[in-house]
Every structure is written in C-alpha cells, then in structure tokens.
XYZ file of C-alpha atoms in Angstrom:
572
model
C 173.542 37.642 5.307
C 171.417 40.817 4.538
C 168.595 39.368 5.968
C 170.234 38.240 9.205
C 171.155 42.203 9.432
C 167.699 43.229 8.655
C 166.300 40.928 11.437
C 168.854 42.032 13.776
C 167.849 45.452 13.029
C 164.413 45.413 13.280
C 165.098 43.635 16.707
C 166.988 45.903 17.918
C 164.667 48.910 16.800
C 161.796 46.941 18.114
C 163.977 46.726 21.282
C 164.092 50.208 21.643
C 160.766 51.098 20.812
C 159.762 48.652 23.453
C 162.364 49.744 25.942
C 161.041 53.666 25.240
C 157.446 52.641 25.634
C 158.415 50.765 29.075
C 160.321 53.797 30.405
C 157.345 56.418 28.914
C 154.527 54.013 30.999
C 157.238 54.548 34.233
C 157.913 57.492 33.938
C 154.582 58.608 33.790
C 153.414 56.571 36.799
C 156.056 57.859 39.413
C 154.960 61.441 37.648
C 151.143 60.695 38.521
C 152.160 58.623 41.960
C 154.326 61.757 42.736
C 151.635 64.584 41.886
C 148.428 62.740 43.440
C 150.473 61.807 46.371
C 150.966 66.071 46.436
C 147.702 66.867 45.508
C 146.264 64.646 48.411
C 148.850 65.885 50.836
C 147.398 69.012 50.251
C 143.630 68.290 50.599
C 144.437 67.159 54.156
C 146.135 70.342 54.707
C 142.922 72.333 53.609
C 140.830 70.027 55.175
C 142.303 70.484 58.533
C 141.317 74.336 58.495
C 137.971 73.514 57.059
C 138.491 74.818 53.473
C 137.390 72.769 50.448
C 140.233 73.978 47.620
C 137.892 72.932 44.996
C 134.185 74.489 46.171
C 134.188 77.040 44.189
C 130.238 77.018 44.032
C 130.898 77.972 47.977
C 131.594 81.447 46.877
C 128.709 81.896 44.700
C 126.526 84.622 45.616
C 123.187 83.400 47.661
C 120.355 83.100 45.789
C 117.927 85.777 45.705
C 114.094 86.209 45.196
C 113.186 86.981 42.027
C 111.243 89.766 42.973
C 114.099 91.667 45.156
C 116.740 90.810 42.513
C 117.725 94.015 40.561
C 118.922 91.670 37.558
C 115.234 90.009 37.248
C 114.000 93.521 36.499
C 112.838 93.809 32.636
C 115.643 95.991 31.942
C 118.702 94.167 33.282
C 117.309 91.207 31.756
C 117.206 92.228 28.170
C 120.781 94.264 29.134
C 122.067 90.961 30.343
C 120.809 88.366 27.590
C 123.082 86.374 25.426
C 123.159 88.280 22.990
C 121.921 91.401 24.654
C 118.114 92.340 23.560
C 118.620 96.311 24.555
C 122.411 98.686 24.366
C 122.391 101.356 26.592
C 126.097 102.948 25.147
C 127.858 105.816 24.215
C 128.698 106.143 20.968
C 132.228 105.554 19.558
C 134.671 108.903 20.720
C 137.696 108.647 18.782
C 140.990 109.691 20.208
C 142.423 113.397 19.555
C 145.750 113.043 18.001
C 145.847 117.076 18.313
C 146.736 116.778 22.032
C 149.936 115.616 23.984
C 147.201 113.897 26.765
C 145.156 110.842 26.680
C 141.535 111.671 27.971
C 140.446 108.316 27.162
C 141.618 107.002 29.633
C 140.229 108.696 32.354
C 142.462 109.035 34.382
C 143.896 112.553 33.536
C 141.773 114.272 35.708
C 143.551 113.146 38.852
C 146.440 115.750 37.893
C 143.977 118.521 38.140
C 143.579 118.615 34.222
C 140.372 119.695 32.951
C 138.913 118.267 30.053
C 136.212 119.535 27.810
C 133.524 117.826 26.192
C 133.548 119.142 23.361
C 135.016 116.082 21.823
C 131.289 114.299 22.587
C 129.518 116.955 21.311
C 131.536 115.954 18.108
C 130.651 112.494 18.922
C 126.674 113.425 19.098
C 126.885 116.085 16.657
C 124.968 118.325 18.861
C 125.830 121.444 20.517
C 123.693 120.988 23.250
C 125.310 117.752 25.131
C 122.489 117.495 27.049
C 119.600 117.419 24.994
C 121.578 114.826 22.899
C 121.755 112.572 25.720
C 117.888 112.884 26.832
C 117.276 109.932 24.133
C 118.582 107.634 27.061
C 116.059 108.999 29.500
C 113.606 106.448 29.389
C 115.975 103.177 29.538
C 117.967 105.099 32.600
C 114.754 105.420 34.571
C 113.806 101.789 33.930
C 117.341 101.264 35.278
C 116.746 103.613 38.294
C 113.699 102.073 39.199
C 115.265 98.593 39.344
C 118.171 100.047 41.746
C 114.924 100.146 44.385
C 114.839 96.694 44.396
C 117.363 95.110 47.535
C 119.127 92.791 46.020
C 121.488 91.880 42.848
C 122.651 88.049 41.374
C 122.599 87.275 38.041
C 125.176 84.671 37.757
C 124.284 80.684 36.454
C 126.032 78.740 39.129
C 124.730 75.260 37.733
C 127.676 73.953 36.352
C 131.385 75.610 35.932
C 131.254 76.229 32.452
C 128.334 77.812 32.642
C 128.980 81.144 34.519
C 128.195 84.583 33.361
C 129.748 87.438 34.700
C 128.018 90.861 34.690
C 130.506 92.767 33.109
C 128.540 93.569 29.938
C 126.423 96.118 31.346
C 128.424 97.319 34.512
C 130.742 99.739 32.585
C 128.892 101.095 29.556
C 125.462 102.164 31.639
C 127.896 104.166 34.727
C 129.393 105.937 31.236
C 126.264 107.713 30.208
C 125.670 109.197 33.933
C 129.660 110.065 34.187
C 128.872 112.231 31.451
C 126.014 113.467 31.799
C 127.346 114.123 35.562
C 130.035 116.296 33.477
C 127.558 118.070 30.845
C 125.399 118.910 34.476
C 128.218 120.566 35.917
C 129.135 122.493 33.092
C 125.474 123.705 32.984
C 125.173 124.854 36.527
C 122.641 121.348 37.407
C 124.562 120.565 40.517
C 121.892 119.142 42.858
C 121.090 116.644 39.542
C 124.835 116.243 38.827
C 124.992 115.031 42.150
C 121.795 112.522 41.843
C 123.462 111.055 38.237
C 126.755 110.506 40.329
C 125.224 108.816 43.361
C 123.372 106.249 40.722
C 126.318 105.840 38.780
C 128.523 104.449 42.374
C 125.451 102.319 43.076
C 125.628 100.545 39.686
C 129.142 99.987 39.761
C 129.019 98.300 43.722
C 126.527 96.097 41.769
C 129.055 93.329 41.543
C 130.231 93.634 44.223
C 129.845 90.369 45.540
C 130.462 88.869 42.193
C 133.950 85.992 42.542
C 134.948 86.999 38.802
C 137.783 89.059 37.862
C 136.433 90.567 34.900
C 133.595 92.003 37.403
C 136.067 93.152 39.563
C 138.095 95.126 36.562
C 134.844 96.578 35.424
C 133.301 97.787 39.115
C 137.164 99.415 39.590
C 137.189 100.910 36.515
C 133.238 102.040 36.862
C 134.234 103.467 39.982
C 137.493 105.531 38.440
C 134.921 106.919 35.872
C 132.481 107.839 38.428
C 135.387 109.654 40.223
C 136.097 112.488 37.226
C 132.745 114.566 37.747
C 133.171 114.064 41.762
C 136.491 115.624 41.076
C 134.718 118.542 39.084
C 132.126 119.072 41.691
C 134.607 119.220 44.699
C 136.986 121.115 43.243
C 134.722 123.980 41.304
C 132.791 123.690 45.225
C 129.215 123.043 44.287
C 127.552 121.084 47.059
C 127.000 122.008 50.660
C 128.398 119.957 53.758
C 125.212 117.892 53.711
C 125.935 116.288 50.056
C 129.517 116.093 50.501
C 128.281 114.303 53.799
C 126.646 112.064 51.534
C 128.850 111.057 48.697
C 131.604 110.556 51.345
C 129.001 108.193 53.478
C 128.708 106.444 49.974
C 132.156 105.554 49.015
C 133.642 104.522 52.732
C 132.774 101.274 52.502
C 134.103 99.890 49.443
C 136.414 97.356 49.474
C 138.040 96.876 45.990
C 141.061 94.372 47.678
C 138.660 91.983 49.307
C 136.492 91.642 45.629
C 139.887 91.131 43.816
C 141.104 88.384 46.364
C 137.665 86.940 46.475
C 137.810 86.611 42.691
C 141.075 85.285 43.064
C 140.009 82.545 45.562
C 137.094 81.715 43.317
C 139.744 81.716 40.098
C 141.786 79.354 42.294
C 139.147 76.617 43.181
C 138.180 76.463 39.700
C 141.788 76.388 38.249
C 142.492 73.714 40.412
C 139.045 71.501 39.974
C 139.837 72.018 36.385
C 143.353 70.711 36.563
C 142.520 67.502 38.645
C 139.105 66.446 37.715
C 138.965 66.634 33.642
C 140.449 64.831 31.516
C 144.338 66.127 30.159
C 143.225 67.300 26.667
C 140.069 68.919 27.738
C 141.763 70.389 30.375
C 144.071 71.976 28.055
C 141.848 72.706 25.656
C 139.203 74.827 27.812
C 142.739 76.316 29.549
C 143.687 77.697 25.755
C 143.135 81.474 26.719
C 145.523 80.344 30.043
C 147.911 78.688 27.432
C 147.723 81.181 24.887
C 150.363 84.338 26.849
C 152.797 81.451 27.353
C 153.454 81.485 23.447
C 152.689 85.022 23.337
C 153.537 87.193 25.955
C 151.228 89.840 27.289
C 151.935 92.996 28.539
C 148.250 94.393 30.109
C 146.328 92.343 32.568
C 143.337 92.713 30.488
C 145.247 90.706 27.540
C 144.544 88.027 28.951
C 140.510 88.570 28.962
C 140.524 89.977 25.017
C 142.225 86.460 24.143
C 141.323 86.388 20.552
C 139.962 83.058 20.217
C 140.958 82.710 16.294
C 143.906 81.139 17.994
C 142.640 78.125 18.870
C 142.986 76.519 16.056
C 146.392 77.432 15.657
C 147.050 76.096 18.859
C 145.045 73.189 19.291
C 147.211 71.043 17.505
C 150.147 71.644 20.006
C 147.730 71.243 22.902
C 146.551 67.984 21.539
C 150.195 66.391 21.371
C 150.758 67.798 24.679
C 147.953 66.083 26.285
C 149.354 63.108 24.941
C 152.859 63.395 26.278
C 152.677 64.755 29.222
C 152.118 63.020 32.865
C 148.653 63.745 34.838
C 150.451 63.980 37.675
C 151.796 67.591 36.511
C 147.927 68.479 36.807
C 148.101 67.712 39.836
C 151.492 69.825 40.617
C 150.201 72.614 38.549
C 147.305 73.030 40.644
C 149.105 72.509 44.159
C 151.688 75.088 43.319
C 149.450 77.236 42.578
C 146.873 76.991 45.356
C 150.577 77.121 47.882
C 151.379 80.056 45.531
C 148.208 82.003 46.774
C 148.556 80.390 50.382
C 151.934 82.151 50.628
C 150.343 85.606 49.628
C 147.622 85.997 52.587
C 149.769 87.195 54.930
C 150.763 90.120 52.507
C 146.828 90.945 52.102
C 145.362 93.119 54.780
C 141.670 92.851 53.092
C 140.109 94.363 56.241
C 142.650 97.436 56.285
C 142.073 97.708 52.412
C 146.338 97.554 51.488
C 149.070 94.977 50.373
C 152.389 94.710 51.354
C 153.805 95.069 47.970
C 157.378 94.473 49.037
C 156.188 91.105 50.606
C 154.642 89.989 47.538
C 157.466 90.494 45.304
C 159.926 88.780 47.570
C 157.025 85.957 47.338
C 156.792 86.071 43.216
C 160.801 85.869 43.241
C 161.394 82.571 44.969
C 158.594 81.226 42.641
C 160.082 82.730 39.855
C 162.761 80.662 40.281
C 161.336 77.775 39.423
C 159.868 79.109 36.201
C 161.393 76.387 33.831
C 159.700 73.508 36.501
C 156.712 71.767 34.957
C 154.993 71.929 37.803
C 154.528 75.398 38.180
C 154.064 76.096 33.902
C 150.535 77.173 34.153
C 150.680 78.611 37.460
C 153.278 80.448 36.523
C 151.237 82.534 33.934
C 148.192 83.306 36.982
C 151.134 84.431 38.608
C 152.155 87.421 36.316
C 148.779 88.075 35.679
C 147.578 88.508 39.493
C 150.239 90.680 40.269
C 149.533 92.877 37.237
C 145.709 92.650 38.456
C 147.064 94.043 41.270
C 148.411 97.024 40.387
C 145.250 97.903 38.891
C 142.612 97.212 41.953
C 145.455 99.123 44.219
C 145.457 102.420 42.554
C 141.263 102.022 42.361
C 141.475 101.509 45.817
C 143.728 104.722 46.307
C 141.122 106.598 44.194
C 138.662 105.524 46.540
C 140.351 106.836 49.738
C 141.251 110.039 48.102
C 137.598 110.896 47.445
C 136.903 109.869 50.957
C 139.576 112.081 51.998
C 138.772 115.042 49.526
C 135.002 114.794 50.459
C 135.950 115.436 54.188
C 138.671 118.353 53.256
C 135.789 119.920 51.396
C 133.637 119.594 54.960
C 136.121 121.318 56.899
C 136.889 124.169 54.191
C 133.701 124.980 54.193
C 133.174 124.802 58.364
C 136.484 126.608 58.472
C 136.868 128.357 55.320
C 140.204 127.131 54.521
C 141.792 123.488 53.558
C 143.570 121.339 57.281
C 147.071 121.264 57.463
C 147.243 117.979 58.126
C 145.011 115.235 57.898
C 144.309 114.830 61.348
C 142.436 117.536 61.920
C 139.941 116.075 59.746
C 139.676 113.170 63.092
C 137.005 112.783 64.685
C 134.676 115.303 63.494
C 134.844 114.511 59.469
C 136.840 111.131 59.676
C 136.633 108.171 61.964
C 139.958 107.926 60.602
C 142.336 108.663 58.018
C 142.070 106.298 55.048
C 145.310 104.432 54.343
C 147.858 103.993 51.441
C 146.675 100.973 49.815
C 150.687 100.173 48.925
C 152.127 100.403 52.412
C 149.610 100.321 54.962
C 150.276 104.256 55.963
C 147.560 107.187 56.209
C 147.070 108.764 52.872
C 149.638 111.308 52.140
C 148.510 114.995 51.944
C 150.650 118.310 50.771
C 149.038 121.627 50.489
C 150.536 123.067 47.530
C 149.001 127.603 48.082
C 146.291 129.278 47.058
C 143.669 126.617 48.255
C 144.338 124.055 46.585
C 146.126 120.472 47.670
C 147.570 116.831 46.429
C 146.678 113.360 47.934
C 149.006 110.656 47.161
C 150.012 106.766 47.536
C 153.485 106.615 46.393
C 151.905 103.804 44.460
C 153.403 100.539 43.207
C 156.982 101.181 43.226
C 157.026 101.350 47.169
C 159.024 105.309 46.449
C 157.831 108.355 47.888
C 157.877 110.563 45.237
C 156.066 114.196 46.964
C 153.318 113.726 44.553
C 154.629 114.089 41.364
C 153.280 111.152 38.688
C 154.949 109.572 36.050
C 154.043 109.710 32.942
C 153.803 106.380 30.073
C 153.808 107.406 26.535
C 150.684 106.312 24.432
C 150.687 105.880 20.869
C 147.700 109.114 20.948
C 149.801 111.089 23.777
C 150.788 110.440 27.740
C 149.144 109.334 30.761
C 149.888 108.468 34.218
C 152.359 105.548 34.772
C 150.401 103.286 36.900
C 154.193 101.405 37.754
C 156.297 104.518 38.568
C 155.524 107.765 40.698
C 153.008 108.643 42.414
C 148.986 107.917 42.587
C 147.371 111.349 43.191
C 144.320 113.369 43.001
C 145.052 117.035 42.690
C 142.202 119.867 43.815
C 142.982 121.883 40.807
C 146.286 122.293 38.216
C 148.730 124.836 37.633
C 146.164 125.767 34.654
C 143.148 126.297 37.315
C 145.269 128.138 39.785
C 143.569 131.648 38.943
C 140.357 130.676 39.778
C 141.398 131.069 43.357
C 139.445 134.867 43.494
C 136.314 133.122 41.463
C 135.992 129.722 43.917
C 135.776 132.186 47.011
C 133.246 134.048 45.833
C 131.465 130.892 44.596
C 132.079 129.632 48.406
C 130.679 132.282 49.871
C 127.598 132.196 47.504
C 127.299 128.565 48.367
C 127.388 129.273 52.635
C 124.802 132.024 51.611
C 122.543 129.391 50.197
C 123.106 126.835 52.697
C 121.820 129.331 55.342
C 118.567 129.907 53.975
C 118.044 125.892 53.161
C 116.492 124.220 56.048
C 115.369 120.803 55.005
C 117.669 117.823 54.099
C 116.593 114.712 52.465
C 118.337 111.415 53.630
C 119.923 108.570 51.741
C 120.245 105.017 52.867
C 123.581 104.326 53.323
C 125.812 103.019 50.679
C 127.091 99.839 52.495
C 123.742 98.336 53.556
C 121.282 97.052 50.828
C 121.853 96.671 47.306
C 122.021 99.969 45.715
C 121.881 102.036 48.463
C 118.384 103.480 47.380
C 115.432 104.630 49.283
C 112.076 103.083 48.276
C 111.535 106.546 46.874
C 114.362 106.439 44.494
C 117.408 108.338 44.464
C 117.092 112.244 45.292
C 119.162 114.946 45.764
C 120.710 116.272 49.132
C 120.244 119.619 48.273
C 117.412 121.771 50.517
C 114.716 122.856 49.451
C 115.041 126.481 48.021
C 113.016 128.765 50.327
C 114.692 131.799 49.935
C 112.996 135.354 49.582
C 112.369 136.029 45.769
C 114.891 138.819 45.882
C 117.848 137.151 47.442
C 117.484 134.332 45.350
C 117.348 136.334 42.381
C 120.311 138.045 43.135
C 121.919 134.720 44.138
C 121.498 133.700 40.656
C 122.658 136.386 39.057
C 125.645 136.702 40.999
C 126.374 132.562 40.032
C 125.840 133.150 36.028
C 128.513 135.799 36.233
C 130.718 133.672 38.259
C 130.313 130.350 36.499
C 130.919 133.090 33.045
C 133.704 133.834 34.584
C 135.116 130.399 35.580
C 134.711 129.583 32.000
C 136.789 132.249 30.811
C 139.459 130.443 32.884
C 138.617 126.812 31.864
C-alpha cells in the first residue's frame, strides 16, 4: 500500500515537473516569437528611412592620417596609453570646511563670487603660484604644438568592446591652463591669460566628435572650467574689443546638445546590438554596470560611470540565474522600447537651435514610466533616468556657453559705448548675428541689469520657472552650491561683494581705451569652428597689439595699472 502511494506520488510530481517544463519551453517561445516578431517590425521601420539601429560603427569618427592626427603626436600618445606613460595633473586640493561655499565645484563663480587661490598655493606649497606651475611648461608646449596638427581620433573602432574614449586626458590637462589662466590674471599677464584660455577651449572641443558620453561629460565640464577665468577677465575688463572679438568667435559654435544626442544615438545602437546579437548571460554580464542602479539606486548621472566593479561578483550570481530564466525575446523588447523610447524624444530636441523642450520630454518619460514594472522596458528603463539626468547637465553647459557668447558681446558694446545695452537687442547686428537662446525653452537668453555696471544672464533652467535670476542653492556635505534642478542658471558680471569696484573698473576702462588707441596691429586666429583646434600653423598667440607706445605714456600707463590692480585687491 505504501508503495502504491509512493509511485503515485512520484507520478504525480514527475507530472508536474513535466507539465512545468512544457509550459516554461511555451512560454518562452511565444515570449521569443512575440519579441523577434517586434524587433523585426522595427528594423523595417528603420529601414524604410534608411537608418541601420544597430551601426553603431556608422558614427565612428573618420579615420585620420597619422600625421594630421593630434592624438598620434608623442605626447597624446603616452597621455592616452593604457595605463598612461606621462600625468599631466594638478595635485590633490582638498576641500575647505572653513567656508559655507563649495569652490570645487566650479561653478560658484557664475554668482559673481570670487575665489582666491590661495587654497593651491597651499596645495603647491609655494607662494608664488606661478613659478610652481612652470614645472608643467615643457609637457604643455609638447601639447601646444600637437594642437597645430588638423585633426583629432583616437578611438579603436575594431570591435565594440574595444572602444576607448578620450576622457582621461580631456579634463585634467584644460585644469592646469584654467589655473594658470587665474594665477595670470591675478598677476596682471592678461594678453597670456588670454592665450592659456584660448588653448584650454581648443582642448576641450577635442572630442567633439567623439559618440561617447563620458567624452561628452568631460568636454562640458572642460568647457565650465574654462569659463571661471573668462569670467575674471570680462568682468575685471582686461582685453580690448579685438580679443573679446576673439574668444566670442571661439565659443559660437559649440554645440554641446548635438554631442550629447550623438552619444546617445551611438549608446543606443550599441545597447540594442548588445541586447539582440549576444548571447543572454553575456549580455547580462557585460550590461552589469547597466544592471547594477537597478539594485542600487543612483542619484548623479555620473554614478553610473564610477560603477565600482567589486560588485560583480556579488551580482553575478543573480545575473547568471536570470539568464537562465528569462525569455530572449525580452532582449528583444528591451531593446525596441528603448530605441521607440529615443524615437519619441527627437521631436523635443532642437540640436540645430541648441535647446530641448523640457516640458515635452517629461510628458514623454511619464507615459513610459508607466510601464516601469513591464519586462520589456527593465533595462531601458534605467537609460531612461540616466539620459534625462545627462540632460540636465549638457543643458546648463550649454547655457554657460551662450552666456559667454552673450557677455563677450556686452563687453564689445561697453567698451564702444561706455556703458552695458539695455536690452539684448541692441547687441543685433553689430556684435550678434543673433541673440543666443535659452537652452530650456527655446527663448533668447534672459538679461537684467542690476546698477552700477554690472548685469545677470539667465535660463530659468530645468524647472521650466522664471525665477528673475536668483539660483538655488543644494547643500553639500563641505558647504552649498548652485541647484542645477531648481532656480535659475546665471552668470553674474560681478557680486554684491565686488560692487565697489565700480570707481576702480572705470578707471581701468579708460586705461584700457587709452591703450587700445596707441595699438595698431592685430594678430588673427583661425576660427574656432573650422579645423581641429582652431590653431594657426604658428601656434596660438595673443590678440593683443603690439605695444608701440611713447616710453613716457607707457610708463605712466603702467604705473597708473599697479595702483589700480593694488587697489582692486584691496577690494577682492
């Protein structure tokens, strides 16, 4: 009788098992009939406006002569190696708990807050800031005579897994000519200030033509850097019209919204290659810094590019049993909701105006939010939150940009008409071809004289409000800085704290006109937008005149500039 039972049993058991395994094998052929059926669907679709959805290599920069390529050059190759062969880098500044501001960032200086540098004198432990950065003379002017060269590509296109982005040099080498931009300008060097700045904007529009995000974060946030001793320059007025003329020529052109949706584009062909062409477990397992935020949430876009690989192993297991269970067919889902996800999004992206319809995209990211528990859209969904984070970013570089643009030509016109426009439109024709837009909503830049010379440009920034210019302000564990989600993007001529220099930056006008009267030649720089680097064959020279002036006049000239520059200290 027990036996009988036991048999039964183990029949019925078997029966099950049997009956699961039969329902497992169907239910994971109508999931892989269902999702190639989609993904095919959808190749048609691309294929009948001529896109391939998984080219990626189609974005890939073209190749380039070794001998006009600025990465072939000695220096950029031992920069560039894996592991590098040369650092050009700053060495560590640590944060000062002693203030209620966070100048690491570098973004304080859009508020009209002046930092020191005394903090990297610290760092160098040497007074003179200068002299302490001379020891990187000789690898910057290996580095300046590669910029002559046309051309830059350094990327390994052979194979997917096998491309390098540029990111390892693009932000550290722009860092040493930021500051030494700064320590210039605090020493009265403006016409080589202005020659440090102009390299460091041609190293950061390196990549530009690099399809990688973590390019794109670095040539934005190269570009930010570069902005803080602009900022100084324009505001304490230290170049002529000519220079400004220049440096505004320089930064017109740049396009940070067409790299970031190009890198997005390339991200997207090689998501979805990945998800239909590999096998489920290597998928996964080569996706691990993609799985990784799902089981821990992140909360900065660049999260998700520090992914601390000791996590793998942790997680491998998981992925493993996943890869076992789950359909290929949700591969294929994954990677056409993501692809549609994208589609949906272009007509929000002006890349040729240089703004985004912010509104647009976050009525798009809540009807796919809603299906946030589907398993078709798991891994999309985590590209999703992290390309609307990525967006923020590239936005408010963007707005940087056009504010530079903007206070270069103000700048022009105070110094044609000896005071600041009213509006922005009298800047048109003469200084602007036209007014640079709000990246966030499509509209010309706002502008608000605030007295005594001094003015605010803002995008009301990624919250879509209109907030007269006034930021807000995220607490850090060291301090504060600008919210980049609330208020207002600006760039401020000067603070409240810089407001009595008003008597101090006339005279220093009217020393500069002075000066500009008795110059007579100008050199001329290629423009920024065509070539590589933007850099004569003679290298990279200032815009300043030659000095020609009577021995006397210039001598008093000078004197009268030491006592003013004493006396801007005093303020600063």
């Amino acid at each position: 009788m027990l036996k009988k039972i036991l048999r039964r049993t183990a029949l019925v058991l078997l029966s099950l098992v049997l009956l699961l395994a039969l329902l497992f094998a169907l239910f994971h052929a109508v999931e892989n009939i269902r999702g190639k059926r989609a993904w095919e669907q959808y190749r048609r679709e691309c294929a009948a406006r001529d896109e391939d959805i998984t080219d990626w290599q189609s974005l890939a920069p073209p190749p380039v002569p070794d001998a006009d390529n600025i990465a072939k050059a000695p220096v950029f190759q031992d920069l560039l190696a894996s592991p590098p062969r040369k650092k050009i880098q700053l060495p560590y500044l640590p944060r000062d708990t002693n203030t209620n501001t966070n100048t690491i960032s570098g973004f304080v200086w859009q508020t009209g807050q002046y930092t020191g540098l005394d903090r990297w004198r610290a760092a160098f432990t040497n007074d003179d800031l200068l002299a302490a950065l001379s020891v990187y003379d000789d690898d910057l002017r290996e580095v300046e005579d590669a910029l002559k060269r046309p051309s830059f590509r350094y990327e390994k296109w052979d194979e997917m897994n096998s491309v390098i982005s540029s990111v390892k040099f693009v932000t550290c080498v722009p860092h040493i000519y930021a500051l030494r931009a700064k320590a210039r300008h605090e020493a009265g060097q403006y016409e080589d200030m202005l020659v440090d700045i102009q390299t460091g904007f041609c190293l950061a529009n390196l990549c530009r033509t690099d399809p990688i995000v973590g390019s794109a974060f670095d040539r934005a946030m190269s570009f930010q850097m570069m902005c803080d001793p602009l900022w100084r320059g324009i505001s304490g007025y230290v170049w002529n019209a000519h220079q400004l003329e220049t440096l505004q020529g320089m930064l017109e052109p740049i396009n940070m919204i067409e790299h970031i949706i190009l890198a997005k584009r390339f991200e997207c062909k090689q998501f979805t290659q990945m998800l239909t062409s590999l096998p489920k477990i290597t998928c996964l397992k080569r996706m691990m810094p993609i799985v990784f935020p799902i089981i821990k949430p992140f909360e900065r876009p660049r999260d998700l590019i520090s992914y601390n690989y000791d996590y793998a192993d942790m997680i491998e297991p998981a992925v493993n049993m996943w890869g076992y269970l789950i359909p290929k067919g949700w591969f294929y889902q994954n990677a056409v909701h993501y692809a549609r996800f994208l589609d949906q999004n272009n007509s929000a992206i002006h890349t040729d105006e240089r703004w985004i319809s912010i509104s647009q995209l976050k009525h798009t990211e809540g009807i796919f939010g809603k299906s946030r528990h589907n398993p078709y859209t798991t891994l999309p969904i985590v590209w999703e939150e992290y390309f609307f984070r990525t967006l923020n970013y590239f936005l408010s570089a963007q707005a940087t940009v056009h504010q530079a643009v903007l206070a270069c030509a103000i700048e022009r016109y105070r110094l044609e008409h000896g005071r600041i426009p009213e509006r922005l439109d009298a800047l048109v024709p003469q200084f602007l071809a036209q007014i640079p837009c709000d990246p966030c909503d499509g509209q010309p830049m706002r502008y608000k004289p605030v007295g005594n010379g001094d003015y605010i440009l803002y995008s009301i920034g990624w919250n879509e409000t209109d907030d007269n210019g006034e930021p807000a302000w995220e607490e850090m564990r060291y301090g504060k800085r600008p919210d980049p989600d609330n208020g207002d993007w600006i760039w401020r001529s000067a603070g409240d704290d810089l407001s009595q220099k008003s008597e101090v930056r006339s005279q220093r006008s009217e020393v500069r006109s002075q000066k500009s009267e008795v110059r007579s030649q100008k050199s001329e720089v290629a423009p920024f937008g065509k070539g590589m680097a933007g850099i004569p064959a003679g290298g990279l020279q200032s815009s300043a005149p030659s000095r020609s002036s009577p021995p006397c006049v210039s001598a008093s000239l000078r004197l009268w500039e030491k006592k003013i520059l004493r006396d801007l200290c005093a303020f600063v």
